[in-house]
Amino acid sequence: AQSVTQLDSQVPVFEEAPVELRCNYSSSVSVYLFWYVQYPNQGLQLLLKYLSGSTLVESINGFEAEFNKSQTSFHLRKPSVHISDTAEYFCAVSVSNAGGTSYGKLTFGQGTILTVHP
Amino acid sequence: DAGVIQSPRHEVTEMGQEVTLRCKPISGHDYLFWYRQTMMRGLELLIYFNNNVPIDDSGMPEDRFSAKMPNASFSTLKIQPSEPRDSAVYFCASSPHPGGPGTDTQYFGPGTRLTVL
């Protein structure tokens, strides 16, 4: 079975500083990888996802994540954060079979609370 | 589209009472998921449906929990009897079919915050 580990439960940073939220996964089969963001009192929203192709994926609001198969990691980065980025971030993995058809389930990490201070 | 709709948004009940949470997925989505979020356990998948059929209910904590999807536009999660440890935020999410939900985005509802006294 697959699992996801988010190494930091809380990450405080100052505005305009860079940030990295770490995510490692374990799985014996091919995976698809996701980052979701949850703002206070809201549901989760997809931030970005890796399915195949380029190992570097980007979101529309400046976040990027790189799939590293050898290190089984999918860390999320942003070169300069804003106050509005304060939220909880979840890394997730879904399992695909050899044919690339997903089994449909997402396994989530425990979440990382990013707090951006002025 | 209005997105995934959940009701009620907040529910406060007493131990032993029956609780029913409702979800309307995005029209045209083939998959529907129920999650539970708590501080202690994080986000847990309870059950998911494909074309109204339950596919995996291994996350349902115990027999007090049951979920149904009578048609493509409605699902319920029922807890009977409820207990204080069921207090959590329950999310419903839906996903379109092409490529399977592992490749497509899961769209989450706003959640139902359940408090069992």
PDB file of C-alpha atoms in Angstrom:
ATOM      1  CA  ALA A   1       0.000   0.000   0.000  1.00  0.00           C
ATOM      2  CA  GLN A   2       1.147   3.522  -0.658  1.00  0.00           C
ATOM      3  CA  SER A   3       1.759   6.177   1.963  1.00  0.00           C
ATOM      4  CA  VAL A   4       2.578   9.866   1.999  1.00  0.00           C
ATOM      5  CA  THR A   5       4.774  11.667   4.506  1.00  0.00           C
ATOM      6  CA  GLN A   6       4.819  15.412   4.827  1.00  0.00           C
ATOM      7  CA  LEU A   7       7.896  16.113   6.864  1.00  0.00           C
ATOM      8  CA  ASP A   8       6.833  19.414   8.374  1.00  0.00           C
ATOM      9  CA  SER A   9       3.540  19.938  10.149  1.00  0.00           C
ATOM     10  CA  GLN A  10       4.012  23.703  10.314  1.00  0.00           C
ATOM     11  CA  VAL A  11       6.151  26.109   8.283  1.00  0.00           C
ATOM     12  CA  PRO A  12       6.281  29.762   9.300  1.00  0.00           C
ATOM     13  CA  VAL A  13       7.895  32.177   6.862  1.00  0.00           C
ATOM     14  CA  PHE A  14       8.036  35.895   6.244  1.00  0.00           C
ATOM     15  CA  GLU A  15       6.384  37.503   3.268  1.00  0.00           C
ATOM     16  CA  GLU A  16       8.484  37.469   0.071  1.00  0.00           C
ATOM     17  CA  ALA A  17      10.724  34.713   1.413  1.00  0.00           C
ATOM     18  CA  PRO A  18      11.093  31.409  -0.463  1.00  0.00           C
ATOM     19  CA  VAL A  19       9.436  28.293   0.890  1.00  0.00           C
ATOM     20  CA  GLU A  20       9.675  24.551   0.381  1.00  0.00           C
ATOM     21  CA  LEU A  21       7.094  22.088   1.670  1.00  0.00           C
ATOM     22  CA  ARG A  22       8.408  18.564   1.669  1.00  0.00           C
ATOM     23  CA  CYS A  23       6.577  15.446   0.609  1.00  0.00           C
ATOM     24  CA  ASN A  24       7.800  11.877   0.327  1.00  0.00           C
ATOM     25  CA  TYR A  25       5.781   8.888  -0.752  1.00  0.00           C
ATOM     26  CA  SER A  26       6.173   5.170  -0.732  1.00  0.00           C
ATOM     27  CA  SER A  27       4.671   2.916  -3.336  1.00  0.00           C
ATOM     28  CA  SER A  28       5.714  -0.192  -5.182  1.00  0.00           C
ATOM     29  CA  VAL A  29       3.877   0.797  -8.344  1.00  0.00           C
ATOM     30  CA  SER A  30       3.552   3.825 -10.562  1.00  0.00           C
ATOM     31  CA  VAL A  31       1.972   6.832  -8.955  1.00  0.00           C
ATOM     32  CA  TYR A  32       0.375  10.108  -9.784  1.00  0.00           C
ATOM     33  CA  LEU A  33       1.153  12.964  -7.421  1.00  0.00           C
ATOM     34  CA  PHE A  34      -0.868  15.955  -6.308  1.00  0.00           C
ATOM     35  CA  TRP A  35      -0.704  19.016  -4.109  1.00  0.00           C
ATOM     36  CA  TYR A  36      -3.938  20.390  -2.706  1.00  0.00           C
ATOM     37  CA  VAL A  37      -4.444  23.606  -0.726  1.00  0.00           C
ATOM     38  CA  GLN A  38      -7.063  24.192   1.954  1.00  0.00           C
ATOM     39  CA  TYR A  39      -7.892  27.709   3.054  1.00  0.00           C
ATOM     40  CA  PRO A  40      -9.610  28.169   6.427  1.00  0.00           C
ATOM     41  CA  ASN A  41     -13.143  26.787   6.562  1.00  0.00           C
ATOM     42  CA  GLN A  42     -13.024  25.632   2.951  1.00  0.00           C
ATOM     43  CA  GLY A  43     -12.660  22.385   1.079  1.00  0.00           C
ATOM     44  CA  LEU A  44      -9.485  21.300  -0.645  1.00  0.00           C
ATOM     45  CA  GLN A  45      -8.549  22.728  -4.019  1.00  0.00           C
ATOM     46  CA  LEU A  46      -6.082  21.253  -6.481  1.00  0.00           C
ATOM     47  CA  LEU A  47      -2.877  23.267  -6.679  1.00  0.00           C
ATOM     48  CA  LEU A  48      -0.919  21.151  -9.175  1.00  0.00           C
ATOM     49  CA  LYS A  49      -0.421  17.556 -10.227  1.00  0.00           C
ATOM     50  CA  TYR A  50       2.128  15.297 -11.836  1.00  0.00           C
ATOM     51  CA  LEU A  51       0.852  12.573 -14.135  1.00  0.00           C
ATOM     52  CA  SER A  52       3.646  12.017 -16.634  1.00  0.00           C
ATOM     53  CA  GLY A  53       6.102  13.894 -18.819  1.00  0.00           C
ATOM     54  CA  SER A  54       8.100  16.785 -17.422  1.00  0.00           C
ATOM     55  CA  THR A  55       8.991  16.196 -13.813  1.00  0.00           C
ATOM     56  CA  LEU A  56       8.563  19.886 -13.003  1.00  0.00           C
ATOM     57  CA  VAL A  57       4.978  21.062 -12.741  1.00  0.00           C
ATOM     58  CA  GLU A  58       3.724  24.551 -12.038  1.00  0.00           C
ATOM     59  CA  SER A  59       0.580  26.172 -10.720  1.00  0.00           C
ATOM     60  CA  ILE A  60      -0.946  29.422 -11.895  1.00  0.00           C
ATOM     61  CA  ASN A  61      -0.073  31.239  -8.668  1.00  0.00           C
ATOM     62  CA  GLY A  62       3.669  30.657  -8.690  1.00  0.00           C
ATOM     63  CA  PHE A  63       4.047  27.318  -6.923  1.00  0.00           C
ATOM     64  CA  GLU A  64       6.021  24.496  -8.507  1.00  0.00           C
ATOM     65  CA  ALA A  65       6.794  20.916  -7.581  1.00  0.00           C
ATOM     66  CA  GLU A  66       9.322  18.458  -8.918  1.00  0.00           C
ATOM     67  CA  PHE A  67       8.788  14.744  -9.121  1.00  0.00           C
ATOM     68  CA  ASN A  68      11.943  12.912  -8.102  1.00  0.00           C
ATOM     69  CA  LYS A  69      11.486   9.204  -8.637  1.00  0.00           C
ATOM     70  CA  SER A  70      14.831   8.143  -7.177  1.00  0.00           C
ATOM     71  CA  GLN A  71      14.141   9.999  -3.957  1.00  0.00           C
ATOM     72  CA  THR A  72      10.397   9.313  -4.053  1.00  0.00           C
ATOM     73  CA  SER A  73       9.736  12.957  -3.375  1.00  0.00           C
ATOM     74  CA  PHE A  74       7.400  15.653  -4.665  1.00  0.00           C
ATOM     75  CA  HIS A  75       8.419  18.817  -2.826  1.00  0.00           C
ATOM     76  CA  LEU A  76       6.440  22.024  -3.303  1.00  0.00           C
ATOM     77  CA  ARG A  77       8.285  25.322  -3.703  1.00  0.00           C
ATOM     78  CA  LYS A  78       7.579  28.980  -4.188  1.00  0.00           C
ATOM     79  CA  PRO A  79      10.353  31.565  -4.621  1.00  0.00           C
ATOM     80  CA  SER A  80       8.434  34.395  -2.943  1.00  0.00           C
ATOM     81  CA  VAL A  81       5.355  33.873  -0.787  1.00  0.00           C
ATOM     82  CA  HIS A  82       2.475  36.233  -0.073  1.00  0.00           C
ATOM     83  CA  ILE A  83       0.253  36.646   2.944  1.00  0.00           C
ATOM     84  CA  SER A  84      -2.547  35.114   0.887  1.00  0.00           C
ATOM     85  CA  ASP A  85      -0.596  31.840   0.611  1.00  0.00           C
ATOM     86  CA  THR A  86      -1.309  31.152   4.272  1.00  0.00           C
ATOM     87  CA  ALA A  87      -3.182  27.845   4.225  1.00  0.00           C
ATOM     88  CA  GLU A  88      -2.783  24.143   4.810  1.00  0.00           C
ATOM     89  CA  TYR A  89      -1.159  22.174   2.014  1.00  0.00           C
ATOM     90  CA  PHE A  90      -1.701  18.487   1.363  1.00  0.00           C
ATOM     91  CA  CYS A  91       0.384  16.148  -0.727  1.00  0.00           C
ATOM     92  CA  ALA A  92      -1.470  13.178  -2.182  1.00  0.00           C
ATOM     93  CA  VAL A  93      -0.731  10.104  -4.250  1.00  0.00           C
ATOM     94  CA  SER A  94      -2.872   7.835  -6.355  1.00  0.00           C
ATOM     95  CA  VAL A  95      -1.860   4.461  -7.615  1.00  0.00           C
ATOM     96  CA  SER A  96      -1.883   3.528 -11.258  1.00  0.00           C
ATOM     97  CA  ASN A  97      -1.569   0.019 -12.554  1.00  0.00           C
ATOM     98  CA  ALA A  98       0.905  -1.014 -15.223  1.00  0.00           C
ATOM     99  CA  GLY A  99      -1.448   0.181 -17.921  1.00  0.00           C
ATOM    100  CA  GLY A 100      -1.663   3.637 -16.421  1.00  0.00           C
ATOM    101  CA  THR A 101      -5.283   3.331 -15.332  1.00  0.00           C
ATOM    102  CA  SER A 102      -5.744   4.741 -11.905  1.00  0.00           C
ATOM    103  CA  TYR A 103      -7.468   2.838  -9.157  1.00  0.00           C
ATOM    104  CA  GLY A 104      -9.177   6.061  -8.233  1.00  0.00           C
ATOM    105  CA  LYS A 105      -8.113   6.570  -4.634  1.00  0.00           C
ATOM    106  CA  LEU A 106      -6.032   9.398  -3.277  1.00  0.00           C
ATOM    107  CA  THR A 107      -3.906   8.867  -0.195  1.00  0.00           C
ATOM    108  CA  PHE A 108      -3.214  12.162   1.558  1.00  0.00           C
ATOM    109  CA  GLY A 109      -0.357  13.247   3.765  1.00  0.00           C
ATOM    110  CA  GLN A 110      -1.031  14.790   7.151  1.00  0.00           C
ATOM    111  CA  GLY A 111      -0.807  18.324   5.816  1.00  0.00           C
ATOM    112  CA  THR A 112       1.579  21.242   6.307  1.00  0.00           C
ATOM    113  CA  ILE A 113       0.303  24.505   7.676  1.00  0.00           C
ATOM    114  CA  LEU A 114       2.056  27.371   5.927  1.00  0.00           C
ATOM    115  CA  THR A 115       1.866  30.658   7.796  1.00  0.00           C
ATOM    116  CA  VAL A 116       3.167  33.741   6.054  1.00  0.00           C
ATOM    117  CA  HIS A 117       4.011  36.629   8.366  1.00  0.00           C
ATOM    118  CA  PRO A 118       4.250  40.275   7.265  1.00  0.00           C
TER     119      PRO A 118
ATOM    120  CA  ASP B   1     -21.692  24.856 -12.301  1.00  0.00           C
ATOM    121  CA  ALA B   2     -22.174  25.430  -8.583  1.00  0.00           C
ATOM    122  CA  GLY B   3     -19.542  22.901  -7.641  1.00  0.00           C
ATOM    123  CA  VAL B   4     -19.994  20.122  -5.130  1.00  0.00           C
ATOM    124  CA  ILE B   5     -22.790  20.964  -2.737  1.00  0.00           C
ATOM    125  CA  GLN B   6     -22.940  19.631   0.798  1.00  0.00           C
ATOM    126  CA  SER B   7     -25.614  20.024   3.426  1.00  0.00           C
ATOM    127  CA  PRO B   8     -25.865  20.868   6.170  1.00  0.00           C
ATOM    128  CA  ARG B   9     -22.733  22.988   6.607  1.00  0.00           C
ATOM    129  CA  HIS B  10     -22.885  22.563  10.357  1.00  0.00           C
ATOM    130  CA  GLU B  11     -24.563  19.882  12.435  1.00  0.00           C
ATOM    131  CA  VAL B  12     -24.699  19.646  16.191  1.00  0.00           C
ATOM    132  CA  THR B  13     -26.337  16.596  17.663  1.00  0.00           C
ATOM    133  CA  GLU B  14     -26.380  14.523  20.794  1.00  0.00           C
ATOM    134  CA  MET B  15     -24.788  11.163  21.228  1.00  0.00           C
ATOM    135  CA  GLY B  16     -27.018   8.358  20.051  1.00  0.00           C
ATOM    136  CA  GLN B  17     -28.857  10.389  17.456  1.00  0.00           C
ATOM    137  CA  GLU B  18     -28.886   9.585  13.761  1.00  0.00           C
ATOM    138  CA  VAL B  19     -27.011  11.974  11.497  1.00  0.00           C
ATOM    139  CA  THR B  20     -27.402  12.226   7.735  1.00  0.00           C
ATOM    140  CA  LEU B  21     -24.980  14.202   5.601  1.00  0.00           C
ATOM    141  CA  ARG B  22     -25.844  15.009   2.014  1.00  0.00           C
ATOM    142  CA  CYS B  23     -23.846  15.616  -1.129  1.00  0.00           C
ATOM    143  CA  LYS B  24     -24.637  16.688  -4.651  1.00  0.00           C
ATOM    144  CA  PRO B  25     -21.681  16.075  -6.971  1.00  0.00           C
ATOM    145  CA  ILE B  26     -20.825  18.105 -10.023  1.00  0.00           C
ATOM    146  CA  SER B  27     -23.075  17.132 -12.896  1.00  0.00           C
ATOM    147  CA  GLY B  28     -21.462  14.608 -15.206  1.00  0.00           C
ATOM    148  CA  HIS B  29     -18.888  13.388 -12.718  1.00  0.00           C
ATOM    149  CA  ASP B  30     -18.662   9.613 -12.454  1.00  0.00           C
ATOM    150  CA  TYR B  31     -16.868   9.322  -9.144  1.00  0.00           C
ATOM    151  CA  LEU B  32     -17.915  10.450  -5.686  1.00  0.00           C
ATOM    152  CA  PHE B  33     -15.799  10.327  -2.551  1.00  0.00           C
ATOM    153  CA  TRP B  34     -16.531  10.786   1.142  1.00  0.00           C
ATOM    154  CA  TYR B  35     -13.695  11.931   3.412  1.00  0.00           C
ATOM    155  CA  ARG B  36     -13.409  12.687   7.100  1.00  0.00           C
ATOM    156  CA  GLN B  37     -10.955  15.254   8.488  1.00  0.00           C
ATOM    157  CA  THR B  38      -9.847  15.471  12.103  1.00  0.00           C
ATOM    158  CA  MET B  39      -6.856  16.999  13.819  1.00  0.00           C
ATOM    159  CA  MET B  40      -5.722  13.632  15.103  1.00  0.00           C
ATOM    160  CA  ARG B  41      -6.143  11.503  11.989  1.00  0.00           C
ATOM    161  CA  GLY B  42      -5.926  14.046   9.209  1.00  0.00           C
ATOM    162  CA  LEU B  43      -7.883  13.423   6.004  1.00  0.00           C
ATOM    163  CA  GLU B  44      -9.264   9.911   5.631  1.00  0.00           C
ATOM    164  CA  LEU B  45     -11.092   8.403   2.678  1.00  0.00           C
ATOM    165  CA  LEU B  46     -14.203   6.675   3.938  1.00  0.00           C
ATOM    166  CA  ILE B  47     -15.809   5.333   0.772  1.00  0.00           C
ATOM    167  CA  TYR B  48     -16.055   6.067  -2.915  1.00  0.00           C
ATOM    168  CA  PHE B  49     -18.510   5.341  -5.695  1.00  0.00           C
ATOM    169  CA  ASN B  50     -18.185   4.898  -9.440  1.00  0.00           C
ATOM    170  CA  ASN B  51     -21.382   5.351 -11.427  1.00  0.00           C
ATOM    171  CA  ASN B  52     -23.392   5.109  -8.188  1.00  0.00           C
ATOM    172  CA  VAL B  53     -21.803   1.790  -7.205  1.00  0.00           C
ATOM    173  CA  PRO B  54     -19.630   1.594  -4.066  1.00  0.00           C
ATOM    174  CA  ILE B  55     -16.116   0.619  -5.105  1.00  0.00           C
ATOM    175  CA  ASP B  56     -14.149   0.716  -1.892  1.00  0.00           C
ATOM    176  CA  ASP B  57     -15.608   1.123   1.579  1.00  0.00           C
ATOM    177  CA  SER B  58     -12.565  -0.091   3.472  1.00  0.00           C
ATOM    178  CA  GLY B  59     -12.225   3.284   5.136  1.00  0.00           C
ATOM    179  CA  MET B  60     -15.652   3.206   6.757  1.00  0.00           C
ATOM    180  CA  PRO B  61     -14.813   3.062  10.445  1.00  0.00           C
ATOM    181  CA  GLU B  62     -17.546   0.716  11.623  1.00  0.00           C
ATOM    182  CA  ASP B  63     -21.058  -0.499  11.060  1.00  0.00           C
ATOM    183  CA  ARG B  64     -22.519   2.677  12.455  1.00  0.00           C
ATOM    184  CA  PHE B  65     -21.507   4.359   9.206  1.00  0.00           C
ATOM    185  CA  SER B  66     -23.311   3.773   5.944  1.00  0.00           C
ATOM    186  CA  ALA B  67     -23.289   5.543   2.581  1.00  0.00           C
ATOM    187  CA  LYS B  68     -25.631   5.411  -0.366  1.00  0.00           C
ATOM    188  CA  MET B  69     -25.773   6.878  -3.834  1.00  0.00           C
ATOM    189  CA  PRO B  70     -29.286   6.306  -5.174  1.00  0.00           C
ATOM    190  CA  ASN B  71     -28.597   8.304  -8.343  1.00  0.00           C
ATOM    191  CA  ALA B  72     -25.862  10.223 -10.085  1.00  0.00           C
ATOM    192  CA  SER B  73     -26.746  13.515  -8.436  1.00  0.00           C
ATOM    193  CA  PHE B  74     -27.117  12.596  -4.781  1.00  0.00           C
ATOM    194  CA  SER B  75     -25.314  10.746  -2.047  1.00  0.00           C
ATOM    195  CA  THR B  76     -25.770  10.408   1.701  1.00  0.00           C
ATOM    196  CA  LEU B  77     -23.511   9.452   4.556  1.00  0.00           C
ATOM    197  CA  LYS B  78     -25.376   8.268   7.626  1.00  0.00           C
ATOM    198  CA  ILE B  79     -24.136   7.707  11.138  1.00  0.00           C
ATOM    199  CA  GLN B  80     -26.412   5.770  13.455  1.00  0.00           C
ATOM    200  CA  PRO B  81     -25.988   5.996  16.381  1.00  0.00           C
ATOM    201  CA  SER B  82     -23.595   8.916  16.519  1.00  0.00           C
ATOM    202  CA  GLU B  83     -20.807   9.170  19.112  1.00  0.00           C
ATOM    203  CA  PRO B  84     -18.642  12.091  20.246  1.00  0.00           C
ATOM    204  CA  ARG B  85     -15.619  10.585  18.491  1.00  0.00           C
ATOM    205  CA  ASP B  86     -17.456  11.039  15.185  1.00  0.00           C
ATOM    206  CA  SER B  87     -17.024  14.795  15.525  1.00  0.00           C
ATOM    207  CA  ALA B  88     -15.114  15.924  12.439  1.00  0.00           C
ATOM    208  CA  VAL B  89     -15.437  17.749   9.154  1.00  0.00           C
ATOM    209  CA  TYR B  90     -16.858  15.494   6.469  1.00  0.00           C
ATOM    210  CA  PHE B  91     -16.033  16.293   2.862  1.00  0.00           C
ATOM    211  CA  CYS B  92     -17.598  15.070  -0.302  1.00  0.00           C
ATOM    212  CA  ALA B  93     -15.631  15.223  -3.553  1.00  0.00           C
ATOM    213  CA  SER B  94     -16.403  14.297  -7.137  1.00  0.00           C
ATOM    214  CA  SER B  95     -14.286  13.587 -10.172  1.00  0.00           C
ATOM    215  CA  PRO B  96     -14.936  13.150 -13.869  1.00  0.00           C
ATOM    216  CA  HIS B  97     -14.299   9.858 -15.595  1.00  0.00           C
ATOM    217  CA  PRO B  98     -11.848  10.404 -18.457  1.00  0.00           C
ATOM    218  CA  GLY B  99      -8.533   8.967 -17.489  1.00  0.00           C
ATOM    219  CA  GLY B 100      -9.887   7.826 -14.168  1.00  0.00           C
ATOM    220  CA  PRO B 101      -9.991   9.922 -11.024  1.00  0.00           C
ATOM    221  CA  GLY B 102      -6.383   9.287 -10.319  1.00  0.00           C
ATOM    222  CA  THR B 103      -5.500  11.455 -13.256  1.00  0.00           C
ATOM    223  CA  ASP B 104      -8.300  13.939 -12.988  1.00  0.00           C
ATOM    224  CA  THR B 105      -8.937  16.468 -10.318  1.00  0.00           C
ATOM    225  CA  GLN B 106     -11.104  15.705  -7.338  1.00  0.00           C
ATOM    226  CA  TYR B 107     -13.390  18.647  -6.643  1.00  0.00           C
ATOM    227  CA  PHE B 108     -14.187  19.066  -2.987  1.00  0.00           C
ATOM    228  CA  GLY B 109     -17.304  20.464  -1.391  1.00  0.00           C
ATOM    229  CA  PRO B 110     -17.134  22.962   1.481  1.00  0.00           C
ATOM    230  CA  GLY B 111     -17.600  20.234   4.080  1.00  0.00           C
ATOM    231  CA  THR B 112     -20.013  19.534   6.908  1.00  0.00           C
ATOM    232  CA  ARG B 113     -18.742  20.248  10.386  1.00  0.00           C
ATOM    233  CA  LEU B 114     -20.292  17.642  12.688  1.00  0.00           C
ATOM    234  CA  THR B 115     -20.257  18.017  16.443  1.00  0.00           C
ATOM    235  CA  VAL B 116     -21.612  15.172  18.548  1.00  0.00           C
ATOM    236  CA  LEU B 117     -22.166  16.143  22.162  1.00  0.00           C
TER     237      LEU B 117
END
